[in-house]
Amino acid sequence: MGTIVAAGLLSHVPSIMLPEAERRRRYAGRDTSFPQALREIYRERIEAATFDTFLIFDTHWFTTRGFVVNTQEHLAGVYTSDELPGTLHDLAFDYRGDKMLGEAIVEQAQKGGLR
């Protein structure tokens, strides 16, 4: 299918989803170090890489067993976290999905006996 050009295993906290101004407001004028580290990782490792697809495998989501694969062509809406709605709420998103890739991942997972 393709070549993996970069990968990372990164822990995270929900506040990384907040805009910088909001993080600074909540943390006494400081930006948290993790968003800064992500920008550095992007600049040093990802920005120069040639790729057409960016995958995120998030182990901190709605399920702790099984897998969820999104196969939509386009995703848009407003997100509010069910775990921390006081921290993450009313975040608008609008981005292109990859239906073919999602379906290929599902097919391979099913072949491997995953549900």
JSON list of C-alpha atoms in Angstrom, two decimals:
[
{"chain": "A", "resi": 1, "resn": "MET", "atom": "CA", "xyz": [0.00, 0.00, 0.00]},
{"chain": "A", "resi": 2, "resn": "GLY", "atom": "CA", "xyz": [2.68, 2.49, 0.94]},
{"chain": "A", "resi": 3, "resn": "THR", "atom": "CA", "xyz": [5.69, 3.33, 3.04]},
{"chain": "A", "resi": 4, "resn": "ILE", "atom": "CA", "xyz": [5.69, 4.51, 6.63]},
{"chain": "A", "resi": 5, "resn": "VAL", "atom": "CA", "xyz": [7.78, 7.68, 6.72]},
{"chain": "A", "resi": 6, "resn": "ALA", "atom": "CA", "xyz": [7.37, 8.51, 10.41]},
{"chain": "A", "resi": 7, "resn": "ALA", "atom": "CA", "xyz": [5.79, 7.09, 13.54]},
{"chain": "A", "resi": 8, "resn": "GLY", "atom": "CA", "xyz": [5.54, 8.12, 17.15]},
{"chain": "A", "resi": 9, "resn": "LEU", "atom": "CA", "xyz": [4.20, 6.78, 20.41]},
{"chain": "A", "resi": 10, "resn": "LEU", "atom": "CA", "xyz": [3.11, 9.81, 22.38]},
{"chain": "A", "resi": 11, "resn": "SER", "atom": "CA", "xyz": [1.18, 10.15, 25.57]},
{"chain": "A", "resi": 12, "resn": "HIS", "atom": "CA", "xyz": [-1.23, 13.06, 25.74]},
{"chain": "A", "resi": 13, "resn": "VAL", "atom": "CA", "xyz": [-3.61, 15.02, 27.90]},
{"chain": "A", "resi": 14, "resn": "PRO", "atom": "CA", "xyz": [-6.95, 16.37, 26.67]},
{"chain": "A", "resi": 15, "resn": "SER", "atom": "CA", "xyz": [-5.84, 20.00, 26.97]},
{"chain": "A", "resi": 16, "resn": "ILE", "atom": "CA", "xyz": [-3.61, 19.64, 23.88]},
{"chain": "A", "resi": 17, "resn": "MET", "atom": "CA", "xyz": [-6.81, 20.09, 21.87]},
{"chain": "A", "resi": 18, "resn": "LEU", "atom": "CA", "xyz": [-7.40, 23.56, 23.25]},
{"chain": "A", "resi": 19, "resn": "PRO", "atom": "CA", "xyz": [-6.29, 26.63, 21.30]},
{"chain": "A", "resi": 20, "resn": "GLU", "atom": "CA", "xyz": [-3.07, 28.16, 22.62]},
{"chain": "A", "resi": 21, "resn": "ALA", "atom": "CA", "xyz": [-4.82, 31.27, 23.99]},
{"chain": "A", "resi": 22, "resn": "GLU", "atom": "CA", "xyz": [-7.20, 29.09, 25.99]},
{"chain": "A", "resi": 23, "resn": "ARG", "atom": "CA", "xyz": [-4.37, 26.94, 27.35]},
{"chain": "A", "resi": 24, "resn": "ARG", "atom": "CA", "xyz": [-2.53, 30.08, 28.46]},
{"chain": "A", "resi": 25, "resn": "ARG", "atom": "CA", "xyz": [-5.68, 31.44, 30.11]},
{"chain": "A", "resi": 26, "resn": "ARG", "atom": "CA", "xyz": [-6.21, 28.21, 32.03]},
{"chain": "A", "resi": 27, "resn": "TYR", "atom": "CA", "xyz": [-2.55, 27.73, 33.02]},
{"chain": "A", "resi": 28, "resn": "ALA", "atom": "CA", "xyz": [-1.65, 31.14, 34.43]},
{"chain": "A", "resi": 29, "resn": "GLY", "atom": "CA", "xyz": [-0.23, 32.55, 31.19]},
{"chain": "A", "resi": 30, "resn": "ARG", "atom": "CA", "xyz": [1.96, 29.54, 30.40]},
{"chain": "A", "resi": 31, "resn": "ASP", "atom": "CA", "xyz": [1.51, 27.25, 27.46]},
{"chain": "A", "resi": 32, "resn": "THR", "atom": "CA", "xyz": [1.89, 23.61, 28.41]},
{"chain": "A", "resi": 33, "resn": "SER", "atom": "CA", "xyz": [5.11, 21.99, 27.26]},
{"chain": "A", "resi": 34, "resn": "PHE", "atom": "CA", "xyz": [3.49, 19.09, 25.40]},
{"chain": "A", "resi": 35, "resn": "PRO", "atom": "CA", "xyz": [1.91, 21.20, 22.62]},
{"chain": "A", "resi": 36, "resn": "GLN", "atom": "CA", "xyz": [5.30, 22.87, 22.17]},
{"chain": "A", "resi": 37, "resn": "ALA", "atom": "CA", "xyz": [6.95, 19.44, 21.94]},
{"chain": "A", "resi": 38, "resn": "LEU", "atom": "CA", "xyz": [4.42, 18.37, 19.30]},
{"chain": "A", "resi": 39, "resn": "ARG", "atom": "CA", "xyz": [5.27, 21.46, 17.23]},
{"chain": "A", "resi": 40, "resn": "GLU", "atom": "CA", "xyz": [8.97, 20.57, 17.49]},
{"chain": "A", "resi": 41, "resn": "ILE", "atom": "CA", "xyz": [8.31, 16.96, 16.47]},
{"chain": "A", "resi": 42, "resn": "TYR", "atom": "CA", "xyz": [6.32, 18.21, 13.50]},
{"chain": "A", "resi": 43, "resn": "ARG", "atom": "CA", "xyz": [9.02, 20.69, 12.47]},
{"chain": "A", "resi": 44, "resn": "GLU", "atom": "CA", "xyz": [11.92, 18.26, 12.93]},
{"chain": "A", "resi": 45, "resn": "ARG", "atom": "CA", "xyz": [10.40, 14.96, 11.74]},
{"chain": "A", "resi": 46, "resn": "ILE", "atom": "CA", "xyz": [7.16, 15.37, 9.80]},
{"chain": "A", "resi": 47, "resn": "GLU", "atom": "CA", "xyz": [7.15, 18.68, 7.92]},
{"chain": "A", "resi": 48, "resn": "ALA", "atom": "CA", "xyz": [9.92, 17.66, 5.51]},
{"chain": "A", "resi": 49, "resn": "ALA", "atom": "CA", "xyz": [8.54, 14.14, 4.97]},
{"chain": "A", "resi": 50, "resn": "THR", "atom": "CA", "xyz": [6.75, 13.36, 1.73]},
{"chain": "A", "resi": 51, "resn": "PHE", "atom": "CA", "xyz": [3.42, 11.66, 2.41]},
{"chain": "A", "resi": 52, "resn": "ASP", "atom": "CA", "xyz": [-0.18, 11.77, 1.34]},
{"chain": "A", "resi": 53, "resn": "THR", "atom": "CA", "xyz": [-1.87, 10.30, 4.42]},
{"chain": "A", "resi": 54, "resn": "PHE", "atom": "CA", "xyz": [-1.48, 10.97, 8.12]},
{"chain": "A", "resi": 55, "resn": "LEU", "atom": "CA", "xyz": [-2.84, 8.34, 10.54]},
{"chain": "A", "resi": 56, "resn": "ILE", "atom": "CA", "xyz": [-3.52, 8.77, 14.22]},
{"chain": "A", "resi": 57, "resn": "PHE", "atom": "CA", "xyz": [-3.92, 5.67, 16.37]},
{"chain": "A", "resi": 58, "resn": "ASP", "atom": "CA", "xyz": [-5.45, 6.92, 19.59]},
{"chain": "A", "resi": 59, "resn": "THR", "atom": "CA", "xyz": [-5.69, 4.47, 22.47]},
{"chain": "A", "resi": 60, "resn": "HIS", "atom": "CA", "xyz": [-7.58, 6.94, 24.66]},
{"chain": "A", "resi": 61, "resn": "TRP", "atom": "CA", "xyz": [-10.96, 7.09, 22.98]},
{"chain": "A", "resi": 62, "resn": "PHE", "atom": "CA", "xyz": [-14.45, 5.63, 23.36]},
{"chain": "A", "resi": 63, "resn": "THR", "atom": "CA", "xyz": [-13.37, 2.02, 23.60]},
{"chain": "A", "resi": 64, "resn": "THR", "atom": "CA", "xyz": [-10.76, 0.07, 25.48]},
{"chain": "A", "resi": 65, "resn": "ARG", "atom": "CA", "xyz": [-11.53, -3.18, 23.60]},
{"chain": "A", "resi": 66, "resn": "GLY", "atom": "CA", "xyz": [-11.76, -3.61, 19.88]},
{"chain": "A", "resi": 67, "resn": "PHE", "atom": "CA", "xyz": [-11.12, -0.90, 17.34]},
{"chain": "A", "resi": 68, "resn": "VAL", "atom": "CA", "xyz": [-12.94, 2.01, 15.75]},
{"chain": "A", "resi": 69, "resn": "VAL", "atom": "CA", "xyz": [-11.99, 2.96, 12.18]},
{"chain": "A", "resi": 70, "resn": "ASN", "atom": "CA", "xyz": [-13.56, 5.98, 10.56]},
{"chain": "A", "resi": 71, "resn": "THR", "atom": "CA", "xyz": [-14.34, 5.42, 6.87]},
{"chain": "A", "resi": 72, "resn": "GLN", "atom": "CA", "xyz": [-15.99, 8.75, 6.04]},
{"chain": "A", "resi": 73, "resn": "GLU", "atom": "CA", "xyz": [-15.01, 10.87, 3.00]},
{"chain": "A", "resi": 74, "resn": "HIS", "atom": "CA", "xyz": [-15.46, 14.09, 4.99]},
{"chain": "A", "resi": 75, "resn": "LEU", "atom": "CA", "xyz": [-15.79, 14.85, 8.68]},
{"chain": "A", "resi": 76, "resn": "ALA", "atom": "CA", "xyz": [-17.21, 18.06, 10.08]},
{"chain": "A", "resi": 77, "resn": "GLY", "atom": "CA", "xyz": [-18.99, 19.06, 13.25]},
{"chain": "A", "resi": 78, "resn": "VAL", "atom": "CA", "xyz": [-18.52, 20.31, 16.77]},
{"chain": "A", "resi": 79, "resn": "TYR", "atom": "CA", "xyz": [-16.78, 18.12, 19.35]},
{"chain": "A", "resi": 80, "resn": "THR", "atom": "CA", "xyz": [-17.45, 17.95, 23.07]},
{"chain": "A", "resi": 81, "resn": "SER", "atom": "CA", "xyz": [-15.55, 15.35, 25.08]},
{"chain": "A", "resi": 82, "resn": "ASP", "atom": "CA", "xyz": [-17.67, 12.86, 26.99]},
{"chain": "A", "resi": 83, "resn": "GLU", "atom": "CA", "xyz": [-14.82, 12.41, 29.49]},
{"chain": "A", "resi": 84, "resn": "LEU", "atom": "CA", "xyz": [-13.89, 16.05, 30.11]},
{"chain": "A", "resi": 85, "resn": "PRO", "atom": "CA", "xyz": [-16.68, 18.26, 28.74]},
{"chain": "A", "resi": 86, "resn": "GLY", "atom": "CA", "xyz": [-15.57, 21.14, 30.98]},
{"chain": "A", "resi": 87, "resn": "THR", "atom": "CA", "xyz": [-12.15, 21.15, 29.31]},
{"chain": "A", "resi": 88, "resn": "LEU", "atom": "CA", "xyz": [-12.96, 20.13, 25.75]},
{"chain": "A", "resi": 89, "resn": "HIS", "atom": "CA", "xyz": [-16.19, 21.53, 24.42]},
{"chain": "A", "resi": 90, "resn": "ASP", "atom": "CA", "xyz": [-17.54, 23.26, 21.33]},
{"chain": "A", "resi": 91, "resn": "LEU", "atom": "CA", "xyz": [-14.42, 22.57, 19.22]},
{"chain": "A", "resi": 92, "resn": "ALA", "atom": "CA", "xyz": [-15.31, 22.87, 15.54]},
{"chain": "A", "resi": 93, "resn": "PHE", "atom": "CA", "xyz": [-13.64, 20.46, 13.10]},
{"chain": "A", "resi": 94, "resn": "ASP", "atom": "CA", "xyz": [-13.77, 20.11, 9.34]},
{"chain": "A", "resi": 95, "resn": "TYR", "atom": "CA", "xyz": [-11.39, 17.83, 7.46]},
{"chain": "A", "resi": 96, "resn": "ARG", "atom": "CA", "xyz": [-11.16, 15.35, 4.61]},
{"chain": "A", "resi": 97, "resn": "GLY", "atom": "CA", "xyz": [-11.29, 11.66, 5.43]},
{"chain": "A", "resi": 98, "resn": "ASP", "atom": "CA", "xyz": [-10.06, 8.71, 3.37]},
{"chain": "A", "resi": 99, "resn": "LYS", "atom": "CA", "xyz": [-12.84, 6.20, 2.83]},
{"chain": "A", "resi": 100, "resn": "MET", "atom": "CA", "xyz": [-10.72, 3.81, 0.73]},
{"chain": "A", "resi": 101, "resn": "LEU", "atom": "CA", "xyz": [-7.93, 3.69, 3.32]},
{"chain": "A", "resi": 102, "resn": "GLY", "atom": "CA", "xyz": [-10.39, 3.21, 6.18]},
{"chain": "A", "resi": 103, "resn": "GLU", "atom": "CA", "xyz": [-12.11, 0.35, 4.36]},
{"chain": "A", "resi": 104, "resn": "ALA", "atom": "CA", "xyz": [-8.72, -1.26, 3.58]},
{"chain": "A", "resi": 105, "resn": "ILE", "atom": "CA", "xyz": [-7.79, -1.09, 7.28]},
{"chain": "A", "resi": 106, "resn": "VAL", "atom": "CA", "xyz": [-11.11, -2.68, 8.24]},
{"chain": "A", "resi": 107, "resn": "GLU", "atom": "CA", "xyz": [-10.65, -5.43, 5.65]},
{"chain": "A", "resi": 108, "resn": "GLN", "atom": "CA", "xyz": [-7.15, -6.27, 6.89]},
{"chain": "A", "resi": 109, "resn": "ALA", "atom": "CA", "xyz": [-8.27, -6.20, 10.51]},
{"chain": "A", "resi": 110, "resn": "GLN", "atom": "CA", "xyz": [-11.11, -8.59, 9.77]},
{"chain": "A", "resi": 111, "resn": "LYS", "atom": "CA", "xyz": [-8.73, -10.91, 7.92]},
{"chain": "A", "resi": 112, "resn": "GLY", "atom": "CA", "xyz": [-6.59, -10.89, 11.07]},
{"chain": "A", "resi": 113, "resn": "GLY", "atom": "CA", "xyz": [-9.57, -11.88, 13.19]},
{"chain": "A", "resi": 114, "resn": "LEU", "atom": "CA", "xyz": [-10.13, -8.47, 14.81]},
{"chain": "A", "resi": 115, "resn": "ARG", "atom": "CA", "xyz": [-13.60, -7.09, 15.28]}
]
